[in-house]
Amino acid sequence: MDKIAYKRLKYEYQGRTIYEWEQSLEDVHMYVQPPAGVTAKMIDCKISATRLTLGIKGNPPFLDEEFENTVNASESYWMMEDGTLHIIFTKGSKGVAWRALVRGHTAVDEYTASEVQKSLMLERFQEENPGMDFSGATFNGAVPDPKTFMGGVGYK
């Protein structure tokens, strides 16, 4: 199945990009640009169901924040890709659109939230109907809640 492409959202503080993030039906992806010279062995990353602690070993954390929603910590992981720290969080509730990655950080606006929800529904239809092409599909009006629509989203 082809994955639907999502636009990365930025969290900025005092004019500096702290991280970028995007989400799919099952995962939230976070991208952090560490300082030059930082390698994977230097990263200290702890993921619990409700919190992310991220920094460089031997230093205070760069981020020590609660997630906006819960994650499945045992299925979440991180890696370095081309000098960028990429963290993949498996959502605790599949299909739920996150308004922000962590609590207290800027939430997406209503239009972006609606577009993300539409994209997640499109991904869900594609997953539930393999072989059908929903790439040109559009949604009009309100988007239903994925937890209750058509019996809710379940894990296989």
PDB file of C-alpha atoms in Angstrom:
ATOM      1  CA  MET A   1       0.000   0.000   0.000  1.00  0.00           C
ATOM      2  CA  ASP A   2       1.297   3.457  -0.872  1.00  0.00           C
ATOM      3  CA  LYS A   3       1.606   5.808   2.059  1.00  0.00           C
ATOM      4  CA  ILE A   4      -0.150   9.148   1.820  1.00  0.00           C
ATOM      5  CA  ALA A   5       2.273  12.084   1.810  1.00  0.00           C
ATOM      6  CA  TYR A   6       1.901  14.573   4.656  1.00  0.00           C
ATOM      7  CA  LYS A   7       3.242  18.039   5.105  1.00  0.00           C
ATOM      8  CA  ARG A   8       5.746  18.412   7.913  1.00  0.00           C
ATOM      9  CA  LEU A   9       4.707  20.852  10.589  1.00  0.00           C
ATOM     10  CA  LYS A  10       7.262  22.976  12.426  1.00  0.00           C
ATOM     11  CA  TYR A  11       7.528  23.863  16.078  1.00  0.00           C
ATOM     12  CA  GLU A  12       9.563  27.042  16.439  1.00  0.00           C
ATOM     13  CA  TYR A  13      10.717  28.887  19.523  1.00  0.00           C
ATOM     14  CA  GLN A  14      12.234  32.381  19.389  1.00  0.00           C
ATOM     15  CA  GLY A  15      12.614  32.116  15.615  1.00  0.00           C
ATOM     16  CA  ARG A  16      14.457  28.775  15.759  1.00  0.00           C
ATOM     17  CA  THR A  17      13.044  25.476  14.480  1.00  0.00           C
ATOM     18  CA  ILE A  18      13.077  23.091  17.445  1.00  0.00           C
ATOM     19  CA  TYR A  19      11.623  20.145  15.510  1.00  0.00           C
ATOM     20  CA  GLU A  20       9.412  19.205  12.593  1.00  0.00           C
ATOM     21  CA  TRP A  21       6.695  16.566  12.760  1.00  0.00           C
ATOM     22  CA  GLU A  22       4.098  14.752  10.700  1.00  0.00           C
ATOM     23  CA  GLN A  23       1.610  11.975  11.308  1.00  0.00           C
ATOM     24  CA  SER A  24      -0.029   9.027   9.632  1.00  0.00           C
ATOM     25  CA  LEU A  25      -2.865   6.756  10.689  1.00  0.00           C
ATOM     26  CA  GLU A  26      -0.622   4.803  13.094  1.00  0.00           C
ATOM     27  CA  ASP A  27       2.508   6.913  13.704  1.00  0.00           C
ATOM     28  CA  VAL A  28       3.822  10.352  14.517  1.00  0.00           C
ATOM     29  CA  HIS A  29       7.248  11.206  13.090  1.00  0.00           C
ATOM     30  CA  MET A  30       9.518  13.807  14.681  1.00  0.00           C
ATOM     31  CA  TYR A  31      12.619  15.281  13.042  1.00  0.00           C
ATOM     32  CA  VAL A  32      15.304  17.108  15.039  1.00  0.00           C
ATOM     33  CA  GLN A  33      18.454  18.675  13.622  1.00  0.00           C
ATOM     34  CA  PRO A  34      21.150  18.077  16.281  1.00  0.00           C
ATOM     35  CA  PRO A  35      24.235  20.302  16.551  1.00  0.00           C
ATOM     36  CA  ALA A  36      27.076  19.594  14.125  1.00  0.00           C
ATOM     37  CA  GLY A  37      29.231  16.659  15.153  1.00  0.00           C
ATOM     38  CA  VAL A  38      26.561  14.921  17.247  1.00  0.00           C
ATOM     39  CA  THR A  39      26.375  11.198  16.480  1.00  0.00           C
ATOM     40  CA  ALA A  40      23.771   8.554  17.341  1.00  0.00           C
ATOM     41  CA  LYS A  41      25.976   7.261  20.185  1.00  0.00           C
ATOM     42  CA  MET A  42      25.755  10.676  21.848  1.00  0.00           C
ATOM     43  CA  ILE A  43      21.931  10.834  21.826  1.00  0.00           C
ATOM     44  CA  ASP A  44      19.959  10.185  25.008  1.00  0.00           C
ATOM     45  CA  CYS A  45      16.337   9.461  24.033  1.00  0.00           C
ATOM     46  CA  LYS A  46      13.729   8.066  26.426  1.00  0.00           C
ATOM     47  CA  ILE A  47      10.174   7.391  25.251  1.00  0.00           C
ATOM     48  CA  SER A  48       7.387   6.475  27.662  1.00  0.00           C
ATOM     49  CA  ALA A  49       3.657   6.272  26.969  1.00  0.00           C
ATOM     50  CA  THR A  50       3.198   9.909  27.980  1.00  0.00           C
ATOM     51  CA  ARG A  51       6.605  11.608  27.792  1.00  0.00           C
ATOM     52  CA  LEU A  52       9.659  12.239  25.621  1.00  0.00           C
ATOM     53  CA  THR A  53      13.045  13.051  27.133  1.00  0.00           C
ATOM     54  CA  LEU A  54      15.655  13.939  24.536  1.00  0.00           C
ATOM     55  CA  GLY A  55      19.154  15.330  24.769  1.00  0.00           C
ATOM     56  CA  ILE A  56      22.858  14.636  24.555  1.00  0.00           C
ATOM     57  CA  LYS A  57      24.285  12.203  27.107  1.00  0.00           C
ATOM     58  CA  GLY A  58      25.826  13.936  30.126  1.00  0.00           C
ATOM     59  CA  ASN A  59      23.826  17.151  29.582  1.00  0.00           C
ATOM     60  CA  PRO A  60      20.408  18.393  30.714  1.00  0.00           C
ATOM     61  CA  PRO A  61      17.641  17.307  28.281  1.00  0.00           C
ATOM     62  CA  PHE A  62      16.959  19.439  25.205  1.00  0.00           C
ATOM     63  CA  LEU A  63      13.308  18.354  25.441  1.00  0.00           C
ATOM     64  CA  ASP A  64      11.522  16.859  28.449  1.00  0.00           C
ATOM     65  CA  GLU A  65       7.869  17.075  27.521  1.00  0.00           C
ATOM     66  CA  GLU A  66       4.526  15.269  27.779  1.00  0.00           C
ATOM     67  CA  PHE A  67       2.924  14.070  24.548  1.00  0.00           C
ATOM     68  CA  GLU A  68      -0.378  15.550  23.425  1.00  0.00           C
ATOM     69  CA  ASN A  69      -1.738  11.965  23.260  1.00  0.00           C
ATOM     70  CA  THR A  70      -0.378   8.629  24.444  1.00  0.00           C
ATOM     71  CA  VAL A  71       2.075   6.538  22.455  1.00  0.00           C
ATOM     72  CA  ASN A  72       2.905   2.850  22.451  1.00  0.00           C
ATOM     73  CA  ALA A  73       6.429   3.217  23.853  1.00  0.00           C
ATOM     74  CA  SER A  74       7.442  -0.399  23.161  1.00  0.00           C
ATOM     75  CA  GLU A  75       6.823   0.110  19.427  1.00  0.00           C
ATOM     76  CA  SER A  76       8.373   3.597  19.220  1.00  0.00           C
ATOM     77  CA  TYR A  77      12.016   4.097  18.249  1.00  0.00           C
ATOM     78  CA  TRP A  78      14.592   6.557  16.948  1.00  0.00           C
ATOM     79  CA  MET A  79      17.441   6.638  14.442  1.00  0.00           C
ATOM     80  CA  MET A  80      19.861   9.053  12.807  1.00  0.00           C
ATOM     81  CA  GLU A  81      19.290   9.587   9.080  1.00  0.00           C
ATOM     82  CA  ASP A  82      21.636  11.837   7.104  1.00  0.00           C
ATOM     83  CA  GLY A  83      22.504  13.834  10.228  1.00  0.00           C
ATOM     84  CA  THR A  84      18.869  14.260  11.297  1.00  0.00           C
ATOM     85  CA  LEU A  85      17.408  12.576  14.367  1.00  0.00           C
ATOM     86  CA  HIS A  86      14.211  10.795  13.283  1.00  0.00           C
ATOM     87  CA  ILE A  87      11.897   9.555  16.051  1.00  0.00           C
ATOM     88  CA  ILE A  88       8.883   7.383  15.233  1.00  0.00           C
ATOM     89  CA  PHE A  89       6.129   7.240  17.854  1.00  0.00           C
ATOM     90  CA  THR A  90       3.413   4.603  17.438  1.00  0.00           C
ATOM     91  CA  LYS A  91       0.101   6.206  18.372  1.00  0.00           C
ATOM     92  CA  GLY A  92      -1.680   4.813  21.410  1.00  0.00           C
ATOM     93  CA  SER A  93      -4.980   5.276  19.539  1.00  0.00           C
ATOM     94  CA  LYS A  94      -4.797   4.510  15.850  1.00  0.00           C
ATOM     95  CA  GLY A  95      -6.491   7.045  13.581  1.00  0.00           C
ATOM     96  CA  VAL A  96      -6.609   9.922  16.065  1.00  0.00           C
ATOM     97  CA  ALA A  97      -5.368  13.188  14.573  1.00  0.00           C
ATOM     98  CA  TRP A  98      -2.939  14.971  16.884  1.00  0.00           C
ATOM     99  CA  ARG A  99      -3.271  18.770  17.117  1.00  0.00           C
ATOM    100  CA  ALA A 100       0.257  19.100  18.574  1.00  0.00           C
ATOM    101  CA  LEU A 101       3.130  16.734  19.225  1.00  0.00           C
ATOM    102  CA  VAL A 102       3.633  17.729  22.862  1.00  0.00           C
ATOM    103  CA  ARG A 103       1.451  19.581  25.373  1.00  0.00           C
ATOM    104  CA  GLY A 104       1.940  23.303  25.544  1.00  0.00           C
ATOM    105  CA  HIS A 105       3.505  23.551  22.090  1.00  0.00           C
ATOM    106  CA  THR A 106       1.667  25.390  19.348  1.00  0.00           C
ATOM    107  CA  ALA A 107      -1.330  23.416  18.105  1.00  0.00           C
ATOM    108  CA  VAL A 108      -2.151  23.328  14.408  1.00  0.00           C
ATOM    109  CA  ASP A 109      -4.838  25.706  13.181  1.00  0.00           C
ATOM    110  CA  GLU A 110      -8.379  24.498  12.394  1.00  0.00           C
ATOM    111  CA  TYR A 111      -7.782  24.299   8.634  1.00  0.00           C
ATOM    112  CA  THR A 112      -4.596  22.229   9.017  1.00  0.00           C
ATOM    113  CA  ALA A 113      -6.287  19.987  11.611  1.00  0.00           C
ATOM    114  CA  SER A 114      -9.151  19.377   9.191  1.00  0.00           C
ATOM    115  CA  GLU A 115      -6.761  18.587   6.322  1.00  0.00           C
ATOM    116  CA  VAL A 116      -4.792  16.154   8.511  1.00  0.00           C
ATOM    117  CA  GLN A 117      -8.023  14.436   9.600  1.00  0.00           C
ATOM    118  CA  LYS A 118      -9.094  14.116   5.951  1.00  0.00           C
ATOM    119  CA  SER A 119      -5.701  12.631   5.045  1.00  0.00           C
ATOM    120  CA  LEU A 120      -5.951  10.125   7.888  1.00  0.00           C
ATOM    121  CA  MET A 121      -9.430   9.070   6.758  1.00  0.00           C
ATOM    122  CA  LEU A 122      -8.136   8.656   3.213  1.00  0.00           C
ATOM    123  CA  GLU A 123      -5.279   6.496   4.513  1.00  0.00           C
ATOM    124  CA  ARG A 124      -7.789   4.455   6.520  1.00  0.00           C
ATOM    125  CA  PHE A 125     -10.008   3.840   3.480  1.00  0.00           C
ATOM    126  CA  GLN A 126      -6.938   2.837   1.479  1.00  0.00           C
ATOM    127  CA  GLU A 127      -5.878   0.397   4.235  1.00  0.00           C
ATOM    128  CA  GLU A 128      -9.355  -1.123   4.511  1.00  0.00           C
ATOM    129  CA  ASN A 129      -9.798  -1.436   0.741  1.00  0.00           C
ATOM    130  CA  PRO A 130      -6.509  -2.780  -0.647  1.00  0.00           C
ATOM    131  CA  GLY A 131      -6.156  -2.492  -4.385  1.00  0.00           C
ATOM    132  CA  MET A 132      -8.489   0.503  -4.645  1.00  0.00           C
ATOM    133  CA  ASP A 133      -6.998   3.857  -5.561  1.00  0.00           C
ATOM    134  CA  PHE A 134      -8.169   6.683  -3.304  1.00  0.00           C
ATOM    135  CA  SER A 135      -5.398   9.086  -4.371  1.00  0.00           C
ATOM    136  CA  GLY A 136      -7.869  11.381  -6.160  1.00  0.00           C
ATOM    137  CA  ALA A 137     -10.596  11.169  -3.514  1.00  0.00           C
ATOM    138  CA  THR A 138     -11.755  14.239  -1.646  1.00  0.00           C
ATOM    139  CA  PHE A 139     -13.946  14.732   1.396  1.00  0.00           C
ATOM    140  CA  ASN A 140     -16.623  17.381   1.673  1.00  0.00           C
ATOM    141  CA  GLY A 141     -18.130  18.619   4.898  1.00  0.00           C
ATOM    142  CA  ALA A 142     -17.382  17.288   8.351  1.00  0.00           C
ATOM    143  CA  VAL A 143     -14.987  14.409   8.803  1.00  0.00           C
ATOM    144  CA  PRO A 144     -16.326  11.659  11.107  1.00  0.00           C
ATOM    145  CA  ASP A 145     -14.579  10.592  14.284  1.00  0.00           C
ATOM    146  CA  PRO A 146     -12.333   7.572  13.442  1.00  0.00           C
ATOM    147  CA  LYS A 147     -13.008   5.990  16.840  1.00  0.00           C
ATOM    148  CA  THR A 148     -16.710   5.583  16.076  1.00  0.00           C
ATOM    149  CA  PHE A 149     -17.157   5.838  12.280  1.00  0.00           C
ATOM    150  CA  MET A 150     -18.046   2.474  10.689  1.00  0.00           C
ATOM    151  CA  GLY A 151     -17.347   0.573  13.907  1.00  0.00           C
ATOM    152  CA  GLY A 152     -14.122   2.396  14.753  1.00  0.00           C
ATOM    153  CA  VAL A 153     -10.518   1.761  13.815  1.00  0.00           C
ATOM    154  CA  GLY A 154      -9.040  -1.445  15.150  1.00  0.00           C
ATOM    155  CA  TYR A 155      -5.579  -2.904  15.168  1.00  0.00           C
ATOM    156  CA  LYS A 156      -4.969  -6.084  13.246  1.00  0.00           C
TER     157      LYS A 156
END
